[in-house]
mmCIF file of C-alpha atoms in Angstrom:
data_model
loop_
_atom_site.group_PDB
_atom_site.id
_atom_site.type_symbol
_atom_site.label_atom_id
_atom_site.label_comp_id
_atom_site.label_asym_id
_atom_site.label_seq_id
_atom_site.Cartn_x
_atom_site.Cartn_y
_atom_site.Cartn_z
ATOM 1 C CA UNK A 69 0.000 0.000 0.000
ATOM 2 C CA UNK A 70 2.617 2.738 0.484
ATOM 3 C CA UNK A 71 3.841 1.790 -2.756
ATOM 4 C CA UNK A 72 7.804 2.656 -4.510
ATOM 5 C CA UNK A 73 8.310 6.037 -3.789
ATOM 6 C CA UNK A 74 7.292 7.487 -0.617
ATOM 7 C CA UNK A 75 7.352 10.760 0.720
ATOM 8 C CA UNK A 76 10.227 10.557 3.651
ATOM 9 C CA UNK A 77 10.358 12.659 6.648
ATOM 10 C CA UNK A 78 13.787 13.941 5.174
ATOM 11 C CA UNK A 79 11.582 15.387 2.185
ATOM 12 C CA UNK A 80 9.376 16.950 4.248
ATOM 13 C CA UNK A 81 12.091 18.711 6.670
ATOM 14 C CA UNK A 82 13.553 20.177 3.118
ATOM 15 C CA UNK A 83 11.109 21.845 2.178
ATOM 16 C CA UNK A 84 11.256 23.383 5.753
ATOM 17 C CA UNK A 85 14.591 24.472 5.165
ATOM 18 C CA UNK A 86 14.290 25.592 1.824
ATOM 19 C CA UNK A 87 11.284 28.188 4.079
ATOM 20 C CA UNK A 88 13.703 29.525 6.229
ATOM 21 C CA UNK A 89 16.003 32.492 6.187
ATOM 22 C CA UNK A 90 19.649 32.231 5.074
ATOM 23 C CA UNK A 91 21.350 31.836 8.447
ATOM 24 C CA UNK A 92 18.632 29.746 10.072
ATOM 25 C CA UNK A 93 19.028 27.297 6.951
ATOM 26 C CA UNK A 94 22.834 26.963 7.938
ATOM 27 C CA UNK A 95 21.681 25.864 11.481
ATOM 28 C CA UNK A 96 19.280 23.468 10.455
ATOM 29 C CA UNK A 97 21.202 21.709 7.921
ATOM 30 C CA UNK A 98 22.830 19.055 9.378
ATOM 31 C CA UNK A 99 19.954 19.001 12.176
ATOM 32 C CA UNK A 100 19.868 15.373 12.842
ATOM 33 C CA UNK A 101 23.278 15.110 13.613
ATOM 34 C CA UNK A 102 23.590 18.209 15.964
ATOM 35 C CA UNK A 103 21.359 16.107 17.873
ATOM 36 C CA UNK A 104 22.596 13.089 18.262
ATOM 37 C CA UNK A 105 20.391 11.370 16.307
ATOM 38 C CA UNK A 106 22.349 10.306 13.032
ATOM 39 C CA UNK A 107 26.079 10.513 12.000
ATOM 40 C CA UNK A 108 27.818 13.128 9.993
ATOM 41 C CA UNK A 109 25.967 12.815 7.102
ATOM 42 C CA UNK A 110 22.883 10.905 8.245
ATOM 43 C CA UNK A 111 19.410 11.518 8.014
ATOM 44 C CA UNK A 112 15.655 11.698 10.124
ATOM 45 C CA UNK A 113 15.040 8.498 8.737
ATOM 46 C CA UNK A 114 18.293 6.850 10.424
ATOM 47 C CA UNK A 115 16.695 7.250 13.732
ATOM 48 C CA UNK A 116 13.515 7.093 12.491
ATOM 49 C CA UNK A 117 13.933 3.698 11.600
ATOM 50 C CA UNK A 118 9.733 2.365 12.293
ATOM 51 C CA UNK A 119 7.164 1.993 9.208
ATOM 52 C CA UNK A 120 4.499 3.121 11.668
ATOM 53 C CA UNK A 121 6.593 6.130 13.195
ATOM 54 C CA UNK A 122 7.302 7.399 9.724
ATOM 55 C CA UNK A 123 3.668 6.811 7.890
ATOM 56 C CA UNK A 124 1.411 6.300 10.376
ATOM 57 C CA UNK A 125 -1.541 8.561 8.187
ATOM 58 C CA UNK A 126 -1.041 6.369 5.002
ATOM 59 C CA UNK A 127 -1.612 3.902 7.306
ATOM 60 C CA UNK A 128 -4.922 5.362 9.076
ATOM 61 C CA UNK A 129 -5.836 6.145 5.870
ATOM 62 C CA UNK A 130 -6.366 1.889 4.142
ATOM 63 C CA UNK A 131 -9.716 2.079 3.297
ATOM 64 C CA UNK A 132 -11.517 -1.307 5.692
ATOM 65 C CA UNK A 133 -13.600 -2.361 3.168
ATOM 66 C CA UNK A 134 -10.951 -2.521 0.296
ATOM 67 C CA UNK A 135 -7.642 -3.824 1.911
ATOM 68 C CA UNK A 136 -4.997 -2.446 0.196
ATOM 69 C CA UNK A 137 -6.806 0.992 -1.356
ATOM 70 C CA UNK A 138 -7.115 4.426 0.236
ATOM 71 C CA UNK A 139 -10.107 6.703 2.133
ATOM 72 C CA UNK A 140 -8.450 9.736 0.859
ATOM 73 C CA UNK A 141 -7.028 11.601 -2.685
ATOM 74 C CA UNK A 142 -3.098 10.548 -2.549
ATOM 75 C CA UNK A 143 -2.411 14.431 -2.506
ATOM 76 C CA UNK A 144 -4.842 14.552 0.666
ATOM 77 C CA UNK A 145 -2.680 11.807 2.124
ATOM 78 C CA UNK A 146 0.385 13.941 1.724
ATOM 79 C CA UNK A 147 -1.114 16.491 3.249
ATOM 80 C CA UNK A 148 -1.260 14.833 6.673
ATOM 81 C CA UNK A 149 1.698 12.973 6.238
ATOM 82 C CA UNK A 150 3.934 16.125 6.030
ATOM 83 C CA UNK A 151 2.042 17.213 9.547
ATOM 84 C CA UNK A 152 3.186 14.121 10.719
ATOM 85 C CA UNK A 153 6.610 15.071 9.570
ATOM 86 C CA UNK A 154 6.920 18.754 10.966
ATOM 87 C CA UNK A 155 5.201 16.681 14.254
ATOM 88 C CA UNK A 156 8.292 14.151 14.429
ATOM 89 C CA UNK A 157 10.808 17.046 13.820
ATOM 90 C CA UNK A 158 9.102 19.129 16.271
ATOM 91 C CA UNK A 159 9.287 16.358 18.709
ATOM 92 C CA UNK A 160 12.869 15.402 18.667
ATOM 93 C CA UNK A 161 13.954 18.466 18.766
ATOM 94 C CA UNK A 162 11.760 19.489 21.871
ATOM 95 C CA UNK A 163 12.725 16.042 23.344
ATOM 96 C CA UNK A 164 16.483 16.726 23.209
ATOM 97 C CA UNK A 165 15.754 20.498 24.287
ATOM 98 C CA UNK A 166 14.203 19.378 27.400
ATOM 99 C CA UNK A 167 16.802 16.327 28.330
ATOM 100 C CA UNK A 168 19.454 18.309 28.115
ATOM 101 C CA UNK A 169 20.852 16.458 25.618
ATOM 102 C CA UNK A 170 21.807 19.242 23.270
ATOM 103 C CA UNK A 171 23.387 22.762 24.538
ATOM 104 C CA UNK A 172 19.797 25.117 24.360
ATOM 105 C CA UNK A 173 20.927 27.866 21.463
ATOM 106 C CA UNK A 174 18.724 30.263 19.963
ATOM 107 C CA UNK A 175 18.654 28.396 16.710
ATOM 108 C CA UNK A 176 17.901 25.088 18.065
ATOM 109 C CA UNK A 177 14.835 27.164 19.156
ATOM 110 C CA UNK A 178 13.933 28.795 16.500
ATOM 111 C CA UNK A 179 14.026 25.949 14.671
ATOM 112 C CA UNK A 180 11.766 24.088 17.369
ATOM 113 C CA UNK A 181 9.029 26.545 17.058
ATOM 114 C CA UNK A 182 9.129 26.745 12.931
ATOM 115 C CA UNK A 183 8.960 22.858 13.466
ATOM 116 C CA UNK A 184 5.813 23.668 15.404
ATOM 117 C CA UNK A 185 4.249 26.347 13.372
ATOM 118 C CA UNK A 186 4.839 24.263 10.107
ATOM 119 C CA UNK A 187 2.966 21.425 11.883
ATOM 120 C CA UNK A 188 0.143 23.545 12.647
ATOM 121 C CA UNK A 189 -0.690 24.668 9.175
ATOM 122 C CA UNK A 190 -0.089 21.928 7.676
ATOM 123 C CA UNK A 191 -2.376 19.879 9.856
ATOM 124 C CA UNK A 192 -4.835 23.110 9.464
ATOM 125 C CA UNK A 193 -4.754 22.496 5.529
ATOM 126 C CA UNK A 194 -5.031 18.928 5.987
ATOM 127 C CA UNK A 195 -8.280 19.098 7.876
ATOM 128 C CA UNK A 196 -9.633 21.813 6.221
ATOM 129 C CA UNK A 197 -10.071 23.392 9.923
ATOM 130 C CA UNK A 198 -7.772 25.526 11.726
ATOM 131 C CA UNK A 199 -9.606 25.805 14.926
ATOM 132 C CA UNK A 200 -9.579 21.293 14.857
ATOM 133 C CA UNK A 201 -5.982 21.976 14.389
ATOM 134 C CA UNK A 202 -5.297 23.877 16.596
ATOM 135 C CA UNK A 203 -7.026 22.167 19.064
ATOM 136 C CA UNK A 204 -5.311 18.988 18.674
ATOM 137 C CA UNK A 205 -1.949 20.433 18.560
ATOM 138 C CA UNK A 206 -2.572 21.891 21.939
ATOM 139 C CA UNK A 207 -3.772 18.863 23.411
ATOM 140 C CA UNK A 208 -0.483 16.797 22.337
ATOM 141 C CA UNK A 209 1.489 19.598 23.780
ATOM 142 C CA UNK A 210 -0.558 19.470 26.927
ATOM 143 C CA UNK A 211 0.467 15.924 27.198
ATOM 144 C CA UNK A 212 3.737 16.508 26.554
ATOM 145 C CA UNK A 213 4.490 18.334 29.020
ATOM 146 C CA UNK A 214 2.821 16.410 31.666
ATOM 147 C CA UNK A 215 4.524 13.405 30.339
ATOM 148 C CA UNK A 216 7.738 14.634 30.173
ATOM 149 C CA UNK A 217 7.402 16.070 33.816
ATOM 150 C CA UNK A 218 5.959 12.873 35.218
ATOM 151 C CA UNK A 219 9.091 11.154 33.767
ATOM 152 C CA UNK A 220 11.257 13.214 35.952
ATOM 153 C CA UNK A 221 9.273 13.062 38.843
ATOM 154 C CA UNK A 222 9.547 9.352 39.108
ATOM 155 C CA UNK A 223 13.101 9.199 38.301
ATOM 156 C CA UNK A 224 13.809 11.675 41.023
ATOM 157 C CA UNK A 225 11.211 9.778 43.414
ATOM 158 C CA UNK A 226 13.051 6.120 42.602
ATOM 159 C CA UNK A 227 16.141 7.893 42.964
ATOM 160 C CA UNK A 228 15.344 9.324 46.418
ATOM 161 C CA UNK A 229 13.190 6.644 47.957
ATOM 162 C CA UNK A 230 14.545 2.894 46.063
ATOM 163 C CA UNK A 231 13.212 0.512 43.693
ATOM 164 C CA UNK A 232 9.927 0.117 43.105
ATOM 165 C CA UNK A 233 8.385 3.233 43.501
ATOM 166 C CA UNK A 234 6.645 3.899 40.099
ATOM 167 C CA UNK A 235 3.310 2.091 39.298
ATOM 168 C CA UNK A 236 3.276 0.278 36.174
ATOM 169 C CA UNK A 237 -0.159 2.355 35.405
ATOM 170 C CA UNK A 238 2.096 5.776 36.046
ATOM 171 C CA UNK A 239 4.683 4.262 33.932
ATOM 172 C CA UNK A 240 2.074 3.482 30.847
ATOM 173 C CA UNK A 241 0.488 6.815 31.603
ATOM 174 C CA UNK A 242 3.417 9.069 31.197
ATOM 175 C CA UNK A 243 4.980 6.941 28.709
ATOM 176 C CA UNK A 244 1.609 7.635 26.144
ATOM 177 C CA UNK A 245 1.705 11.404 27.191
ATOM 178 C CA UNK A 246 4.819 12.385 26.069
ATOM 179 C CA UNK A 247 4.654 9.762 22.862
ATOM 180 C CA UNK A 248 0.935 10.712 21.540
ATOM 181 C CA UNK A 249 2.259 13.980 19.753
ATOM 182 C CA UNK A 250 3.209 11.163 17.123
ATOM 183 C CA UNK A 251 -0.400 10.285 16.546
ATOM 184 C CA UNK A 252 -1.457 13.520 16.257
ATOM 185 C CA UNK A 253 -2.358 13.452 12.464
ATOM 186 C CA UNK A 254 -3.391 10.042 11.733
ATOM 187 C CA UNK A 255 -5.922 10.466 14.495
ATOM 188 C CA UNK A 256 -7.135 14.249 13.294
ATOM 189 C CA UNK A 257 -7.417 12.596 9.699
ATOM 190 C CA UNK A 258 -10.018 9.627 11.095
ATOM 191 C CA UNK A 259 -11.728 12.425 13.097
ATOM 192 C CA UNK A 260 -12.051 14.313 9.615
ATOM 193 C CA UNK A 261 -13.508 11.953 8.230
ATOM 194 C CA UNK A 262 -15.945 11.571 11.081
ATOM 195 C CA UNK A 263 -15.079 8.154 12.415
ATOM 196 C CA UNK A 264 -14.531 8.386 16.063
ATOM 197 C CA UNK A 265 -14.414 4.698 16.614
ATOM 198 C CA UNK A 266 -12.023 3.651 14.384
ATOM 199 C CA UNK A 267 -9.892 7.536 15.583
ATOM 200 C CA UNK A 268 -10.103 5.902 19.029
ATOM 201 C CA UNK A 269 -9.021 2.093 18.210
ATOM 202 C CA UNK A 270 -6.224 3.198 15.827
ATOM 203 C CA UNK A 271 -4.568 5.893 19.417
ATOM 204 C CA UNK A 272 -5.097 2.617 21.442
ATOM 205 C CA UNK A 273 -3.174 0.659 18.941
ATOM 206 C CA UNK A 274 -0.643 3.419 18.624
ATOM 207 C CA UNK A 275 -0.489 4.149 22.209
ATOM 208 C CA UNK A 276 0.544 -0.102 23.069
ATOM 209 C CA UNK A 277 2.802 0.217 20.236
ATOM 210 C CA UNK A 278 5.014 3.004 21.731
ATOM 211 C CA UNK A 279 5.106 1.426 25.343
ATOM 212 C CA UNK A 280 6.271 -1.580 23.547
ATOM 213 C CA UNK A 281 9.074 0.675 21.773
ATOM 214 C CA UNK A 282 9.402 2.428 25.108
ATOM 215 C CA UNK A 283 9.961 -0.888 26.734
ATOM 216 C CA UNK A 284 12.544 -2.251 25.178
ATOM 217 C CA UNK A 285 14.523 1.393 24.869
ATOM 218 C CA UNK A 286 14.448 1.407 28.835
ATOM 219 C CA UNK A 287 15.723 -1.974 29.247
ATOM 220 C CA UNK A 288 18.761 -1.475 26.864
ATOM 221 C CA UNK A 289 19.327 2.117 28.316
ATOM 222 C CA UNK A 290 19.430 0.366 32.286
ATOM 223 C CA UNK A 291 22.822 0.618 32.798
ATOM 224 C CA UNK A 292 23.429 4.095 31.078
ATOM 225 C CA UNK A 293 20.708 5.739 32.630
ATOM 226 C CA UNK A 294 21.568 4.207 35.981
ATOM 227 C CA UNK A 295 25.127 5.778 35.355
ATOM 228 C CA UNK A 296 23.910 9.158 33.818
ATOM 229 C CA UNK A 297 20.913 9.424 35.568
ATOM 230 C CA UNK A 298 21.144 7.574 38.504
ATOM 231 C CA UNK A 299 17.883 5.678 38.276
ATOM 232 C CA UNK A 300 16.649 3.755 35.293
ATOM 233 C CA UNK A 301 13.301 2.812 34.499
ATOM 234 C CA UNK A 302 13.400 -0.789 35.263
ATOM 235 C CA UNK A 303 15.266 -0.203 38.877
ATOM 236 C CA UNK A 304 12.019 2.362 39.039
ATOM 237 C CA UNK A 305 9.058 -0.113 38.054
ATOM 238 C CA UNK A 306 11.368 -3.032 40.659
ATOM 239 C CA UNK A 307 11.509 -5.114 37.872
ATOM 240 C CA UNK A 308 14.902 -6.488 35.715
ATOM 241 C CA UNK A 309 15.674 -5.147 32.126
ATOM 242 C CA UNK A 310 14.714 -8.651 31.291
ATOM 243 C CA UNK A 311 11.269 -8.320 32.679
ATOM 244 C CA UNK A 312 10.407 -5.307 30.246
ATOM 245 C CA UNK A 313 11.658 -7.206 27.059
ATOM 246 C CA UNK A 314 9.412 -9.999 27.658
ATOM 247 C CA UNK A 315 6.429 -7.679 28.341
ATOM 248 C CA UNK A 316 7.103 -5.706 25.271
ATOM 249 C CA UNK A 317 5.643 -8.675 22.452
ATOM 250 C CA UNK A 318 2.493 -8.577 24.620
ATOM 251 C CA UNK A 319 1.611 -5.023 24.197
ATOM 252 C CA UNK A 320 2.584 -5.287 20.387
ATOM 253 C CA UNK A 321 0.274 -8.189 19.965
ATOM 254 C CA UNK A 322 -2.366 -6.825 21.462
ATOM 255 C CA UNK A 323 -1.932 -3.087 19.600
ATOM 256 C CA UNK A 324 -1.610 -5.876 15.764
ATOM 257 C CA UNK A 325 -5.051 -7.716 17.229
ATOM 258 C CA UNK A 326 -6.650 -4.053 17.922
ATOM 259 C CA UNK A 327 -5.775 -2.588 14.320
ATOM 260 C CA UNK A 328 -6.503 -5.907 12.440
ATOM 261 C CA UNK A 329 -10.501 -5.493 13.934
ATOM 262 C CA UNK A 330 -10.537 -1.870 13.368
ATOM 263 C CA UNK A 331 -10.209 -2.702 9.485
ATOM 264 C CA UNK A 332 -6.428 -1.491 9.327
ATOM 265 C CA UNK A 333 -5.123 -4.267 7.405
ATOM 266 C CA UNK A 334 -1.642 -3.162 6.737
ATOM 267 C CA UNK A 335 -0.799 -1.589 10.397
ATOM 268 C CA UNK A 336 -1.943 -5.243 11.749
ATOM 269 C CA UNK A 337 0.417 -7.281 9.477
ATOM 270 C CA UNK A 338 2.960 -4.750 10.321
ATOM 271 C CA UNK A 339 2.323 -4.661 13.763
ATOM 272 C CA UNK A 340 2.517 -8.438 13.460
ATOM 273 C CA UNK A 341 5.597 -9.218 12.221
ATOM 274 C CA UNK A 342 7.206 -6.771 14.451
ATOM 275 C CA UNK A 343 5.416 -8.893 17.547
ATOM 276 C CA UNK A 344 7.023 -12.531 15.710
ATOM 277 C CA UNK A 345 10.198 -10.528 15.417
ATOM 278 C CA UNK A 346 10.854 -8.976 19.249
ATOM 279 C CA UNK A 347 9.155 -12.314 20.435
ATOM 280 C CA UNK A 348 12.285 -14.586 18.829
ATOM 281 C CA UNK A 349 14.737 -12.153 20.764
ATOM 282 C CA UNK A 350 16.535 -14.276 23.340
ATOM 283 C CA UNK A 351 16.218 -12.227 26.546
ATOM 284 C CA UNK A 352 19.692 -11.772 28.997
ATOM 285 C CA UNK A 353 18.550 -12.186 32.805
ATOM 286 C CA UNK A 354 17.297 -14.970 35.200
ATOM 287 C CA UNK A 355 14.070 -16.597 33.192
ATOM 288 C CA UNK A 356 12.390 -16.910 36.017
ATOM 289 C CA UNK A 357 12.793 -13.435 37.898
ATOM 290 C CA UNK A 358 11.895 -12.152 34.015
ATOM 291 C CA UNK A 359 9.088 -14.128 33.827
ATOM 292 C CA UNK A 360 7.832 -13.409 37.231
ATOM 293 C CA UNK A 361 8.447 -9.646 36.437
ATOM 294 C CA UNK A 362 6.704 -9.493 33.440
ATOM 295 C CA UNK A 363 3.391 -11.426 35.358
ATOM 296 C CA UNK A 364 3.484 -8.754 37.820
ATOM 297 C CA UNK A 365 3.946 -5.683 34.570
ATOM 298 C CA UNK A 366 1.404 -7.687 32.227
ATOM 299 C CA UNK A 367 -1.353 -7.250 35.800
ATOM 300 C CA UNK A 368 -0.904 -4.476 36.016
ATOM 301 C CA UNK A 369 -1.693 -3.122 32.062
ATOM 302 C CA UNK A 370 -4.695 -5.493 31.868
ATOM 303 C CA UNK A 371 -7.026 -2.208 31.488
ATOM 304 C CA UNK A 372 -4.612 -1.299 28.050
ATOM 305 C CA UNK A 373 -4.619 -4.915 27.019
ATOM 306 C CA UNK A 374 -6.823 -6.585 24.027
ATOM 307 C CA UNK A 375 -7.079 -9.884 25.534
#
């Protein structure tokens, strides 16, 4: 369905560039590296490496009663995949911003907030609504913030008062807050097109997805962020790095099961493979404390899970 030659997020932040003024250009031009994200000469779409993450609209758009064809025009399409696009720049840009991952410089900024306006019109033209727009861009921001504020609390709390200390609910709370920016137009297109239902199964599938992601980025980063950060995540939730692995395959199951009803044929075979493939990873750890672990993590998401 997303057939030979696909608009990439790296076409999308070029036209960007090719908006801004001279010296703001210069800054932005080798953007993906000045954050850490890509080598010298590397791209968005090094680090954005997931079919979902990069064309999650063409994917909301599969029409569910002709697998394989489109609801929209492939020009309307575009449309809300380039607000996906200015959303994913925006994001990792903000994201490094606010870890502290990047020195904060005036460009870096301004280049944040053009990500941000582009995003916004774009979306606007999309929908055919400003004031939707608008609304939904605000909203993702909203959660944003709380998400990425919750994050630090419960470092800071783990850190302060031992393992253990974050709720798995907390954990799948803040982790779809500051991840549902991502969303933002594949859901606004569904809502266009006036179906809520399929809006609301397509965020649930999106939202298990990225704690799945989430997941298994926590448990690799456990001994870096214990030595950087002095807390992980895993040390947080009281559970090994092995224990999050394991859950992970769950979650993506149940967000492929969830997208395969709601008549998204091409997310759910996607969604699927990716579940075969992170299931056949051979997890590091005691199987039993893992095992145990992910019991006590799997409990405790029943209210996310799709049987």
């Amino acid at each position: 369905m997303l057939g030979s030659r696909r608009r990439t997020i790296d076409d999308t932040y070029a036209e960007m560039l090719a908006e801004l003024p001279t010296e703001l250009r210069a800054e932005g031009r080798d953007l993906p590296h000045r954050l850490g994200l890509a080598g010298p000469l590397g791209s968005w779409e090094d680090f954005i490496l997931m079919a979902p993450n990069r064309d999650l609209p063409r994917y909301a758009a599969e029409d569910p009663r002709r697998p394989g064809q489109q609801l929209l025009a492939e020009d309307a399409v575009d449309s809300y995949l380039r607000a996906h696009h200015y959303a994913g720049i925006f994001g990792l840009i903000a994201d490094r911003l606010a870890d502290g991952q990047v020195p904060r410089s005036r460009g870096l900024v301004r280049l944040r907030d053009r990500a941000l306006e582009s995003w916004t019109l774009t979306l606007s033209v999309a929908t055919g609504s400003p004031h939707r727009a608008r609304a939904l861009v605000a909203s993702a921001l909203r959660s944003l913030r709380w998400g990425n504020a919750q994050e630090r609390l419960a470092l800071a709390r783990a850190k302060k008062h031992g393992s253990g200390t974050l709720s798995t609910s907390k954990y799948v709370a803040l982790t779809c807050a500051k991840l549902r920016w991502f969303g933002t137009g594949a859901h606004a297109m569904l809502l266009t097109l006036g179906d809520r239902r399929r809006a609301q199964a397509l965020q649930l599938a999106y939202d298990l997805f990225s704690v799945s992601l989430q997941l298994i980025d926590d448990a690799i980063d456990d001994e870096p962020d214990r030595i950087q950060r002095g807390m992980s995540f895993p040390d947080a939730l009281g559970a090994p790095p092995g224990a999050l692995l394991a859950t992970a395959p769950k979650l993506a199951g149940s967000a492929a099961r969830i997208a395969l009803r709601a008549g998204f044929r091409d997310l759910g075979q996607w969604l699927s493979h990716f579940t075969r493939t992170i299931d056949g990873w051979a997890i590091p750890g005691d199987p039993l404390k893992n095992a145990f672990g992910a019991h006590k993590l799997l409990g405790a998401m029943e209210e996310l899970l799709d049987g």
